[in-house]
Amino acid sequence: AILKAQELLADNARYAEGDAYRVLGEIRLLRGDFDGAQDAFRQAHELGWHPLPGWALVQEENGRNADAIKSLQRGLQFPGWADGQRKGILLAHLARIAARSGNAALARSSLAELEGKPELRNTSGSEAAWHRAKAEVAQTGGRTEDAIAALRAAIVVWRDAGSRINVAHTQLRLAEILASTGDQTDADIEFAAAEKGFAEMDAKPMVARCREMRRRLLGRRRRSTVT
């Protein structure tokens, strides 16, 4: 349906066509089609859109966290209309990626700005992204229980919003953190829930990722039993 709409927009509203590619890229990103997402974001950019935060998230997925941080910082420093509308989400992703990259100062300052302006968290997406950012800042600060609580809060927000695939993504991250604490049982429960959610949304690459992580978790459990 999005591609059909894109064809109509190409004939009648070129700028809106760029936004259609941005949305397509975000859908592909959530489904785990990172190459397809990158292509869509490139096309959105060519048509005059700044496809953030999606473009930065593709960079993160490819291990280019420094580039992702720069992309988000540029979007915040020189926002177009669309970037300005999503400022809260951009700040949340900046805080989250900075935390996971070891840049604690940037993570804390970005999170503080977001927390100091409640109006930037007035949508489900921005609120959930804020909880995710709090989780990563807490995790890198050694406050694992706070990280777990923040992720559970994000799951509640996404459930209330009816976004099953975002629930699955958050459950996957929660499973990773639980596994890192040695809580193998609860980690496996969250991995299973995430896998089911991705399967329901036909996100095959993400299903495969969940299965691989569960396989590794099972392997660690077996080795710990033997020793």
XYZ file of N, CA, C and O in Angstrom, residues 211-221 223:
48
model
N 16.108 -16.267 17.704
C 16.439 -17.682 17.797
C 17.921 -17.898 18.021
O 18.321 -18.773 18.798
N 18.754 -17.094 17.380
C 20.199 -17.217 17.574
C 20.578 -16.835 18.999
O 21.405 -17.510 19.638
N 19.975 -15.779 19.526
C 20.278 -15.375 20.894
C 19.813 -16.426 21.894
O 20.504 -16.707 22.876
N 18.650 -17.007 21.648
C 18.151 -18.062 22.546
C 19.050 -19.293 22.468
O 19.290 -19.967 23.479
N 19.562 -19.582 21.280
C 20.479 -20.721 21.128
C 21.744 -20.490 21.944
O 22.231 -21.398 22.624
N 22.271 -19.268 21.888
C 23.468 -18.954 22.668
C 23.181 -19.030 24.165
O 24.007 -19.512 24.937
N 22.010 -18.545 24.557
C 21.631 -18.594 25.967
C 21.543 -20.033 26.452
O 22.032 -20.370 27.540
N 20.947 -20.897 25.644
C 20.832 -22.310 25.999
C 22.213 -22.942 26.108
O 22.484 -23.743 27.008
N 23.123 -22.554 25.198
C 24.482 -23.089 25.243
C 25.201 -22.695 26.509
O 25.880 -23.521 27.139
N 25.036 -21.426 26.931
C 25.668 -20.979 28.172
C 25.087 -21.720 29.370
O 25.805 -22.082 30.304
N 23.774 -21.953 29.329
C 23.126 -22.650 30.432
C 23.646 -24.076 30.549
O 23.910 -24.578 31.640
N 26.577 -25.209 29.504
C 27.974 -25.200 29.951
C 28.071 -24.958 31.446
O 28.891 -25.571 32.122
